[in-house]
JSON list of C-alpha atoms in Angstrom, two decimals:
[
{"chain": "A", "resi": 194, "resn": "MET", "atom": "CA", "xyz": [94.84, 161.25, 39.92]},
{"chain": "A", "resi": 195, "resn": "PRO", "atom": "CA", "xyz": [98.73, 160.64, 39.53]},
{"chain": "A", "resi": 196, "resn": "LEU", "atom": "CA", "xyz": [99.28, 157.31, 37.64]},
{"chain": "A", "resi": 197, "resn": "TYR", "atom": "CA", "xyz": [101.49, 154.76, 39.69]},
{"chain": "A", "resi": 198, "resn": "ARG", "atom": "CA", "xyz": [102.95, 152.72, 36.56]},
{"chain": "A", "resi": 199, "resn": "ASP", "atom": "CA", "xyz": [102.22, 152.69, 32.77]},
{"chain": "A", "resi": 200, "resn": "PHE", "atom": "CA", "xyz": [102.94, 149.33, 31.53]},
{"chain": "A", "resi": 201, "resn": "SER", "atom": "CA", "xyz": [101.05, 150.05, 27.83]},
{"chain": "A", "resi": 202, "resn": "ASP", "atom": "CA", "xyz": [102.41, 148.56, 24.60]},
{"chain": "A", "resi": 203, "resn": "ASP", "atom": "CA", "xyz": [101.77, 149.00, 20.96]},
{"chain": "A", "resi": 204, "resn": "ASN", "atom": "CA", "xyz": [98.68, 146.69, 21.34]},
{"chain": "A", "resi": 205, "resn": "ALA", "atom": "CA", "xyz": [97.18, 147.81, 24.66]},
{"chain": "A", "resi": 206, "resn": "THR", "atom": "CA", "xyz": [96.89, 150.60, 27.37]},
{"chain": "A", "resi": 207, "resn": "ILE", "atom": "CA", "xyz": [97.70, 149.25, 30.85]},
{"chain": "A", "resi": 208, "resn": "LEU", "atom": "CA", "xyz": [97.52, 151.93, 33.75]},
{"chain": "A", "resi": 209, "resn": "VAL", "atom": "CA", "xyz": [98.07, 151.13, 37.17]},
{"chain": "A", "resi": 210, "resn": "TRP", "atom": "CA", "xyz": [96.91, 153.51, 40.11]},
{"chain": "A", "resi": 211, "resn": "LYS", "atom": "CA", "xyz": [97.86, 153.28, 43.73]},
{"chain": "A", "resi": 212, "resn": "TYR", "atom": "CA", "xyz": [95.25, 155.00, 45.92]},
{"chain": "A", "resi": 213, "resn": "ASP", "atom": "CA", "xyz": [95.81, 158.24, 47.95]},
{"chain": "A", "resi": 214, "resn": "GLU", "atom": "CA", "xyz": [93.58, 159.15, 50.79]},
{"chain": "A", "resi": 215, "resn": "ASN", "atom": "CA", "xyz": [93.53, 162.35, 49.21]},
{"chain": "A", "resi": 216, "resn": "ASP", "atom": "CA", "xyz": [91.96, 161.07, 45.89]},
{"chain": "A", "resi": 217, "resn": "GLU", "atom": "CA", "xyz": [88.46, 161.87, 45.46]},
{"chain": "A", "resi": 218, "resn": "LEU", "atom": "CA", "xyz": [86.34, 158.92, 44.21]},
{"chain": "A", "resi": 219, "resn": "ASN", "atom": "CA", "xyz": [82.71, 159.92, 44.03]},
{"chain": "A", "resi": 220, "resn": "ILE", "atom": "CA", "xyz": [80.49, 156.83, 43.74]},
{"chain": "A", "resi": 221, "resn": "ASP", "atom": "CA", "xyz": [77.31, 158.52, 42.06]},
{"chain": "A", "resi": 222, "resn": "GLU", "atom": "CA", "xyz": [79.66, 159.82, 39.50]},
{"chain": "A", "resi": 223, "resn": "LEU", "atom": "CA", "xyz": [81.99, 156.63, 39.02]},
{"chain": "A", "resi": 224, "resn": "LEU", "atom": "CA", "xyz": [79.80, 153.70, 39.10]},
{"chain": "A", "resi": 225, "resn": "GLU", "atom": "CA", "xyz": [77.61, 152.64, 36.86]},
{"chain": "A", "resi": 226, "resn": "PRO", "atom": "CA", "xyz": [73.89, 152.01, 37.69]},
{"chain": "A", "resi": 227, "resn": "GLU", "atom": "CA", "xyz": [73.62, 148.69, 36.65]},
{"chain": "A", "resi": 228, "resn": "ASN", "atom": "CA", "xyz": [76.53, 147.69, 39.29]},
{"chain": "A", "resi": 229, "resn": "ALA", "atom": "CA", "xyz": [74.85, 149.11, 42.33]},
{"chain": "A", "resi": 230, "resn": "GLU", "atom": "CA", "xyz": [73.58, 146.22, 43.67]},
{"chain": "A", "resi": 231, "resn": "LYS", "atom": "CA", "xyz": [76.49, 144.31, 42.82]},
{"chain": "A", "resi": 232, "resn": "VAL", "atom": "CA", "xyz": [78.53, 146.31, 44.89]},
{"chain": "A", "resi": 233, "resn": "LYS", "atom": "CA", "xyz": [76.27, 147.32, 47.97]},
{"chain": "A", "resi": 234, "resn": "ASP", "atom": "CA", "xyz": [77.65, 144.94, 50.45]},
{"chain": "A", "resi": 235, "resn": "TYR", "atom": "CA", "xyz": [81.37, 145.40, 49.58]},
{"chain": "A", "resi": 236, "resn": "HIS", "atom": "CA", "xyz": [84.17, 146.01, 52.14]},
{"chain": "A", "resi": 237, "resn": "PRO", "atom": "CA", "xyz": [85.11, 149.76, 52.05]},
{"chain": "A", "resi": 238, "resn": "LYS", "atom": "CA", "xyz": [88.29, 148.75, 50.53]},
{"chain": "A", "resi": 239, "resn": "LYS", "atom": "CA", "xyz": [86.81, 146.81, 47.94]},
{"chain": "A", "resi": 240, "resn": "LEU", "atom": "CA", "xyz": [84.87, 149.28, 46.75]},
{"chain": "A", "resi": 241, "resn": "LEU", "atom": "CA", "xyz": [87.48, 152.05, 46.60]},
{"chain": "A", "resi": 242, "resn": "GLU", "atom": "CA", "xyz": [89.30, 149.46, 44.34]},
{"chain": "A", "resi": 243, "resn": "VAL", "atom": "CA", "xyz": [86.04, 149.49, 42.06]},
{"chain": "A", "resi": 244, "resn": "LEU", "atom": "CA", "xyz": [85.85, 153.03, 41.79]},
{"chain": "A", "resi": 245, "resn": "MET", "atom": "CA", "xyz": [89.53, 153.35, 41.36]},
{"chain": "A", "resi": 246, "resn": "VAL", "atom": "CA", "xyz": [89.07, 151.18, 38.27]},
{"chain": "A", "resi": 247, "resn": "ARG", "atom": "CA", "xyz": [86.35, 153.27, 37.01]},
{"chain": "A", "resi": 248, "resn": "LYS", "atom": "CA", "xyz": [88.31, 156.62, 37.41]},
{"chain": "A", "resi": 249, "resn": "LEU", "atom": "CA", "xyz": [91.03, 154.96, 35.27]},
{"chain": "A", "resi": 250, "resn": "LEU", "atom": "CA", "xyz": [88.35, 154.24, 32.78]},
{"chain": "A", "resi": 251, "resn": "LYS", "atom": "CA", "xyz": [87.27, 157.66, 32.91]},
{"chain": "A", "resi": 252, "resn": "SER", "atom": "CA", "xyz": [90.19, 159.07, 32.10]},
{"chain": "A", "resi": 253, "resn": "LEU", "atom": "CA", "xyz": [90.82, 156.82, 28.94]},
{"chain": "A", "resi": 254, "resn": "LYS", "atom": "CA", "xyz": [87.26, 156.14, 27.86]},
{"chain": "A", "resi": 255, "resn": "PRO", "atom": "CA", "xyz": [84.94, 158.72, 29.62]},
{"chain": "A", "resi": 256, "resn": "HIS", "atom": "CA", "xyz": [81.76, 157.55, 27.86]},
{"chain": "A", "resi": 257, "resn": "SER", "atom": "CA", "xyz": [82.05, 153.93, 28.27]},
{"chain": "A", "resi": 258, "resn": "LYS", "atom": "CA", "xyz": [80.94, 151.55, 30.98]},
{"chain": "A", "resi": 259, "resn": "ILE", "atom": "CA", "xyz": [82.38, 148.18, 32.53]},
{"chain": "A", "resi": 260, "resn": "LEU", "atom": "CA", "xyz": [79.58, 145.76, 32.62]},
{"chain": "A", "resi": 261, "resn": "TYR", "atom": "CA", "xyz": [79.53, 142.10, 33.48]},
{"chain": "A", "resi": 262, "resn": "LYS", "atom": "CA", "xyz": [78.65, 138.83, 31.66]},
{"chain": "A", "resi": 263, "resn": "GLU", "atom": "CA", "xyz": [78.60, 135.67, 34.18]},
{"chain": "A", "resi": 264, "resn": "ARG", "atom": "CA", "xyz": [81.18, 137.71, 36.36]},
{"chain": "A", "resi": 265, "resn": "GLU", "atom": "CA", "xyz": [83.25, 138.78, 33.51]},
{"chain": "A", "resi": 266, "resn": "PRO", "atom": "CA", "xyz": [83.71, 142.15, 32.93]},
{"chain": "A", "resi": 267, "resn": "TYR", "atom": "CA", "xyz": [83.18, 143.79, 29.51]},
{"chain": "A", "resi": 268, "resn": "LEU", "atom": "CA", "xyz": [83.21, 147.35, 27.77]},
{"chain": "A", "resi": 269, "resn": "PHE", "atom": "CA", "xyz": [80.08, 148.88, 26.79]},
{"chain": "A", "resi": 270, "resn": "PRO", "atom": "CA", "xyz": [79.93, 150.12, 24.03]},
{"chain": "A", "resi": 271, "resn": "LYS", "atom": "CA", "xyz": [81.80, 146.90, 23.08]},
{"chain": "A", "resi": 272, "resn": "ASP", "atom": "CA", "xyz": [84.50, 148.53, 21.29]},
{"chain": "A", "resi": 273, "resn": "ALA", "atom": "CA", "xyz": [87.52, 147.29, 22.95]},
{"chain": "A", "resi": 274, "resn": "GLU", "atom": "CA", "xyz": [88.69, 144.35, 25.01]},
{"chain": "A", "resi": 275, "resn": "ILE", "atom": "CA", "xyz": [89.17, 144.83, 28.86]},
{"chain": "A", "resi": 276, "resn": "SER", "atom": "CA", "xyz": [90.98, 143.58, 31.68]},
{"chain": "A", "resi": 277, "resn": "ILE", "atom": "CA", "xyz": [90.81, 144.92, 35.28]},
{"chain": "A", "resi": 278, "resn": "THR", "atom": "CA", "xyz": [92.61, 143.77, 38.48]},
{"chain": "A", "resi": 279, "resn": "HIS", "atom": "CA", "xyz": [92.91, 145.39, 42.22]},
{"chain": "A", "resi": 280, "resn": "SER", "atom": "CA", "xyz": [94.59, 144.65, 45.24]},
{"chain": "A", "resi": 281, "resn": "TYR", "atom": "CA", "xyz": [94.31, 147.56, 47.75]},
{"chain": "A", "resi": 282, "resn": "PRO", "atom": "CA", "xyz": [95.91, 150.17, 47.45]},
{"chain": "A", "resi": 283, "resn": "PHE", "atom": "CA", "xyz": [96.46, 149.10, 43.76]},
{"chain": "A", "resi": 284, "resn": "ALA", "atom": "CA", "xyz": [93.96, 149.10, 41.01]},
{"chain": "A", "resi": 285, "resn": "ALA", "atom": "CA", "xyz": [94.72, 148.31, 37.20]},
{"chain": "A", "resi": 286, "resn": "ILE", "atom": "CA", "xyz": [93.11, 148.50, 34.01]},
{"chain": "A", "resi": 287, "resn": "ALA", "atom": "CA", "xyz": [93.94, 147.47, 30.42]},
{"chain": "A", "resi": 288, "resn": "ILE", "atom": "CA", "xyz": [92.21, 148.04, 27.20]},
{"chain": "A", "resi": 289, "resn": "SER", "atom": "CA", "xyz": [93.13, 146.48, 24.07]},
{"chain": "A", "resi": 290, "resn": "LYS", "atom": "CA", "xyz": [92.30, 145.61, 20.61]},
{"chain": "A", "resi": 291, "resn": "ASN", "atom": "CA", "xyz": [93.09, 141.94, 21.31]},
{"chain": "A", "resi": 292, "resn": "LYS", "atom": "CA", "xyz": [91.95, 139.87, 24.17]},
{"chain": "A", "resi": 293, "resn": "ILE", "atom": "CA", "xyz": [94.15, 140.48, 27.51]},
{"chain": "A", "resi": 294, "resn": "GLY", "atom": "CA", "xyz": [94.47, 139.37, 30.80]},
{"chain": "A", "resi": 295, "resn": "ILE", "atom": "CA", "xyz": [96.00, 141.19, 33.73]},
{"chain": "A", "resi": 296, "resn": "ASP", "atom": "CA", "xyz": [96.71, 140.37, 37.36]},
{"chain": "A", "resi": 297, "resn": "ILE", "atom": "CA", "xyz": [98.32, 141.79, 40.22]},
{"chain": "A", "resi": 298, "resn": "GLU", "atom": "CA", "xyz": [99.21, 139.66, 43.54]},
{"chain": "A", "resi": 299, "resn": "LYS", "atom": "CA", "xyz": [101.35, 140.50, 46.74]},
{"chain": "A", "resi": 300, "resn": "PHE", "atom": "CA", "xyz": [103.91, 138.45, 47.78]},
{"chain": "A", "resi": 301, "resn": "ASN", "atom": "CA", "xyz": [102.94, 136.32, 50.52]},
{"chain": "A", "resi": 302, "resn": "PRO", "atom": "CA", "xyz": [104.40, 133.03, 52.19]},
{"chain": "A", "resi": 303, "resn": "LYS", "atom": "CA", "xyz": [100.86, 131.63, 52.55]},
{"chain": "A", "resi": 304, "resn": "ILE", "atom": "CA", "xyz": [100.76, 130.79, 49.07]},
{"chain": "A", "resi": 305, "resn": "LEU", "atom": "CA", "xyz": [102.95, 127.94, 49.98]},
{"chain": "A", "resi": 306, "resn": "ARG", "atom": "CA", "xyz": [100.10, 126.18, 51.43]},
{"chain": "A", "resi": 307, "resn": "VAL", "atom": "CA", "xyz": [97.79, 125.95, 48.49]},
{"chain": "A", "resi": 308, "resn": "ILE", "atom": "CA", "xyz": [100.38, 125.11, 45.95]},
{"chain": "A", "resi": 309, "resn": "ASP", "atom": "CA", "xyz": [98.65, 121.72, 45.42]},
{"chain": "A", "resi": 310, "resn": "LYS", "atom": "CA", "xyz": [95.44, 123.65, 44.26]},
{"chain": "A", "resi": 311, "resn": "PHE", "atom": "CA", "xyz": [96.95, 125.45, 41.12]},
{"chain": "A", "resi": 312, "resn": "THR", "atom": "CA", "xyz": [100.31, 123.40, 40.09]},
{"chain": "A", "resi": 313, "resn": "TYR", "atom": "CA", "xyz": [100.99, 119.54, 39.45]},
{"chain": "A", "resi": 314, "resn": "GLU", "atom": "CA", "xyz": [104.41, 118.30, 41.10]},
{"chain": "A", "resi": 315, "resn": "ASN", "atom": "CA", "xyz": [105.75, 118.24, 37.64]},
{"chain": "A", "resi": 316, "resn": "GLU", "atom": "CA", "xyz": [105.28, 122.20, 37.16]},
{"chain": "A", "resi": 317, "resn": "ARG", "atom": "CA", "xyz": [107.60, 122.54, 40.48]},
{"chain": "A", "resi": 318, "resn": "GLY", "atom": "CA", "xyz": [110.73, 120.76, 39.43]},
{"chain": "A", "resi": 319, "resn": "PHE", "atom": "CA", "xyz": [112.48, 124.41, 38.39]},
{"chain": "A", "resi": 320, "resn": "ILE", "atom": "CA", "xyz": [111.72, 126.17, 41.43]},
{"chain": "A", "resi": 321, "resn": "PRO", "atom": "CA", "xyz": [114.78, 127.15, 43.70]},
{"chain": "A", "resi": 322, "resn": "PHE", "atom": "CA", "xyz": [113.84, 126.62, 47.65]},
{"chain": "A", "resi": 323, "resn": "ASP", "atom": "CA", "xyz": [114.78, 130.09, 48.47]},
{"chain": "A", "resi": 324, "resn": "THR", "atom": "CA", "xyz": [112.44, 131.87, 46.04]},
{"chain": "A", "resi": 325, "resn": "GLU", "atom": "CA", "xyz": [109.74, 129.51, 46.31]},
{"chain": "A", "resi": 326, "resn": "VAL", "atom": "CA", "xyz": [107.34, 132.48, 47.18]},
{"chain": "A", "resi": 327, "resn": "ILE", "atom": "CA", "xyz": [108.58, 134.54, 44.19]},
{"chain": "A", "resi": 328, "resn": "PHE", "atom": "CA", "xyz": [107.73, 131.89, 41.72]},
{"chain": "A", "resi": 329, "resn": "TYR", "atom": "CA", "xyz": [104.61, 130.25, 43.23]},
{"chain": "A", "resi": 330, "resn": "THR", "atom": "CA", "xyz": [103.20, 133.74, 43.20]},
{"chain": "A", "resi": 331, "resn": "ILE", "atom": "CA", "xyz": [104.11, 134.39, 39.35]},
{"chain": "A", "resi": 332, "resn": "ILE", "atom": "CA", "xyz": [102.65, 131.16, 38.54]},
{"chain": "A", "resi": 333, "resn": "TRP", "atom": "CA", "xyz": [99.18, 131.82, 40.23]},
{"chain": "A", "resi": 334, "resn": "SER", "atom": "CA", "xyz": [99.61, 135.72, 38.70]},
{"chain": "A", "resi": 335, "resn": "VAL", "atom": "CA", "xyz": [100.01, 134.24, 35.27]},
{"chain": "A", "resi": 336, "resn": "LYS", "atom": "CA", "xyz": [96.99, 131.65, 35.47]},
{"chain": "A", "resi": 337, "resn": "GLU", "atom": "CA", "xyz": [94.78, 134.17, 36.85]},
{"chain": "A", "resi": 338, "resn": "SER", "atom": "CA", "xyz": [95.66, 136.34, 33.70]},
{"chain": "A", "resi": 339, "resn": "MET", "atom": "CA", "xyz": [94.96, 133.44, 31.60]},
{"chain": "A", "resi": 340, "resn": "TYR", "atom": "CA", "xyz": [91.74, 132.87, 32.90]},
{"chain": "A", "resi": 341, "resn": "LYS", "atom": "CA", "xyz": [90.82, 136.64, 32.21]},
{"chain": "A", "resi": 342, "resn": "ILE", "atom": "CA", "xyz": [91.38, 135.58, 28.55]},
{"chain": "A", "resi": 343, "resn": "HIS", "atom": "CA", "xyz": [90.15, 131.93, 28.29]},
{"chain": "A", "resi": 344, "resn": "HIS", "atom": "CA", "xyz": [87.71, 131.05, 31.32]},
{"chain": "A", "resi": 345, "resn": "SER", "atom": "CA", "xyz": [84.92, 128.67, 31.86]},
{"chain": "A", "resi": 346, "resn": "LYS", "atom": "CA", "xyz": [83.34, 127.62, 35.31]},
{"chain": "A", "resi": 347, "resn": "HIS", "atom": "CA", "xyz": [84.21, 123.98, 34.53]},
{"chain": "A", "resi": 348, "resn": "TRP", "atom": "CA", "xyz": [87.97, 124.90, 34.32]},
{"chain": "A", "resi": 349, "resn": "SER", "atom": "CA", "xyz": [90.50, 125.06, 37.15]},
{"chain": "A", "resi": 350, "resn": "LEU", "atom": "CA", "xyz": [93.77, 126.87, 37.43]},
{"chain": "A", "resi": 351, "resn": "LYS", "atom": "CA", "xyz": [95.36, 123.65, 38.17]},
{"chain": "A", "resi": 352, "resn": "LYS", "atom": "CA", "xyz": [94.08, 121.32, 35.25]},
{"chain": "A", "resi": 353, "resn": "HIS", "atom": "CA", "xyz": [93.66, 123.82, 32.66]},
{"chain": "A", "resi": 354, "resn": "TYR", "atom": "CA", "xyz": [96.44, 126.49, 32.88]},
{"chain": "A", "resi": 355, "resn": "GLU", "atom": "CA", "xyz": [100.18, 125.70, 32.54]},
{"chain": "A", "resi": 356, "resn": "VAL", "atom": "CA", "xyz": [103.03, 128.05, 32.82]},
{"chain": "A", "resi": 357, "resn": "LYS", "atom": "CA", "xyz": [106.48, 126.80, 31.44]},
{"chain": "A", "resi": 358, "resn": "PRO", "atom": "CA", "xyz": [109.96, 126.99, 33.32]},
{"chain": "A", "resi": 359, "resn": "PHE", "atom": "CA", "xyz": [111.04, 130.37, 33.71]},
{"chain": "A", "resi": 360, "resn": "GLU", "atom": "CA", "xyz": [113.76, 132.14, 35.14]},
{"chain": "A", "resi": 361, "resn": "LEU", "atom": "CA", "xyz": [113.47, 135.32, 37.24]},
{"chain": "A", "resi": 362, "resn": "LYS", "atom": "CA", "xyz": [116.19, 137.36, 34.86]},
{"chain": "A", "resi": 363, "resn": "HIS", "atom": "CA", "xyz": [113.66, 136.64, 31.85]},
{"chain": "A", "resi": 364, "resn": "LEU", "atom": "CA", "xyz": [110.28, 137.53, 32.84]},
{"chain": "A", "resi": 365, "resn": "PHE", "atom": "CA", "xyz": [109.26, 139.28, 29.71]},
{"chain": "A", "resi": 366, "resn": "ASP", "atom": "CA", "xyz": [108.52, 136.14, 27.69]},
{"chain": "A", "resi": 367, "resn": "ILE", "atom": "CA", "xyz": [107.17, 133.62, 29.76]},
{"chain": "A", "resi": 368, "resn": "SER", "atom": "CA", "xyz": [105.63, 130.75, 28.03]},
{"chain": "A", "resi": 369, "resn": "CYS", "atom": "CA", "xyz": [102.29, 129.52, 29.11]},
{"chain": "A", "resi": 370, "resn": "ARG", "atom": "CA", "xyz": [99.20, 127.38, 27.83]},
{"chain": "A", "resi": 371, "resn": "VAL", "atom": "CA", "xyz": [95.15, 127.18, 28.46]},
{"chain": "A", "resi": 372, "resn": "HIS", "atom": "CA", "xyz": [94.03, 123.65, 27.31]},
{"chain": "A", "resi": 373, "resn": "ASP", "atom": "CA", "xyz": [91.48, 121.29, 27.49]},
{"chain": "A", "resi": 374, "resn": "ASP", "atom": "CA", "xyz": [90.16, 118.55, 25.52]},
{"chain": "A", "resi": 375, "resn": "GLN", "atom": "CA", "xyz": [89.20, 120.73, 22.44]},
{"chain": "A", "resi": 376, "resn": "ILE", "atom": "CA", "xyz": [91.78, 123.45, 22.45]},
{"chain": "A", "resi": 377, "resn": "SER", "atom": "CA", "xyz": [95.44, 124.28, 23.55]},
{"chain": "A", "resi": 378, "resn": "ASP", "atom": "CA", "xyz": [96.31, 127.76, 23.22]},
{"chain": "A", "resi": 379, "resn": "GLU", "atom": "CA", "xyz": [99.97, 128.90, 23.49]},
{"chain": "A", "resi": 380, "resn": "LEU", "atom": "CA", "xyz": [100.44, 132.54, 25.13]},
{"chain": "A", "resi": 381, "resn": "LYS", "atom": "CA", "xyz": [103.32, 134.55, 26.31]},
{"chain": "A", "resi": 382, "resn": "ALA", "atom": "CA", "xyz": [103.43, 136.20, 29.82]},
{"chain": "A", "resi": 383, "resn": "ARG", "atom": "CA", "xyz": [105.09, 139.25, 30.99]},
{"chain": "A", "resi": 384, "resn": "VAL", "atom": "CA", "xyz": [105.57, 140.16, 34.71]},
{"chain": "A", "resi": 385, "resn": "LYS", "atom": "CA", "xyz": [106.80, 143.28, 36.62]},
{"chain": "A", "resi": 386, "resn": "PHE", "atom": "CA", "xyz": [107.50, 143.95, 40.43]},
{"chain": "A", "resi": 387, "resn": "PHE", "atom": "CA", "xyz": [106.69, 146.83, 42.19]},
{"chain": "A", "resi": 388, "resn": "ASP", "atom": "CA", "xyz": [106.08, 147.35, 46.26]},
{"chain": "A", "resi": 389, "resn": "ASP", "atom": "CA", "xyz": [106.34, 143.95, 46.94]},
{"chain": "A", "resi": 390, "resn": "TYR", "atom": "CA", "xyz": [103.69, 142.99, 44.52]},
{"chain": "A", "resi": 391, "resn": "CYS", "atom": "CA", "xyz": [103.81, 141.23, 41.08]},
{"chain": "A", "resi": 392, "resn": "PHE", "atom": "CA", "xyz": [102.04, 142.19, 38.20]},
{"chain": "A", "resi": 393, "resn": "THR", "atom": "CA", "xyz": [101.20, 140.10, 35.18]},
{"chain": "A", "resi": 394, "resn": "ILE", "atom": "CA", "xyz": [100.04, 140.50, 31.61]},
{"chain": "A", "resi": 395, "resn": "VAL", "atom": "CA", "xyz": [99.13, 138.26, 29.43]},
{"chain": "A", "resi": 396, "resn": "GLU", "atom": "CA", "xyz": [98.32, 138.93, 25.71]},
{"chain": "A", "resi": 397, "resn": "GLU", "atom": "CA", "xyz": [96.74, 137.15, 22.76]}
]
């Protein structure tokens, strides 16, 4: 199982794997029995993504499981924080002593059709016209990563998650914020590019 990228730092282990058809992924060995019902109707590619994440976990914590509470993954035993993401053929896992959110997104012009769903007009003024797809994909991905740290079924990416203006030459320290009537949590994101994909990491 050769790793594709390793973005680990002092606080977290962050690994990305690119699927190869020669990789062996045994569902009986990798999938937790508790999740059998959850994945029974998954598309084959989505099931591969799930199994890739489990194989990454086995390489790091062979006796741990990924379980879910209100659709959010957590480690059992809960001795660390976890975040997972996948977009075939990639899957990634982050294990940290602090809360962490990771997300992977493919650059796709279709994102321009939905910018009203996750940004306000005053969030868009700094975005150059010729690189809109790149900027909006980053914004979406950063907000998805923040959601994995602070989430609620009552929150929306548009209303409660904010990405401050940034430049493509400074993708290691993007300011962002989660907020509602009770909290305002300032965070930092870092973004990596590979294979026409955007990979985002937000750590508390």
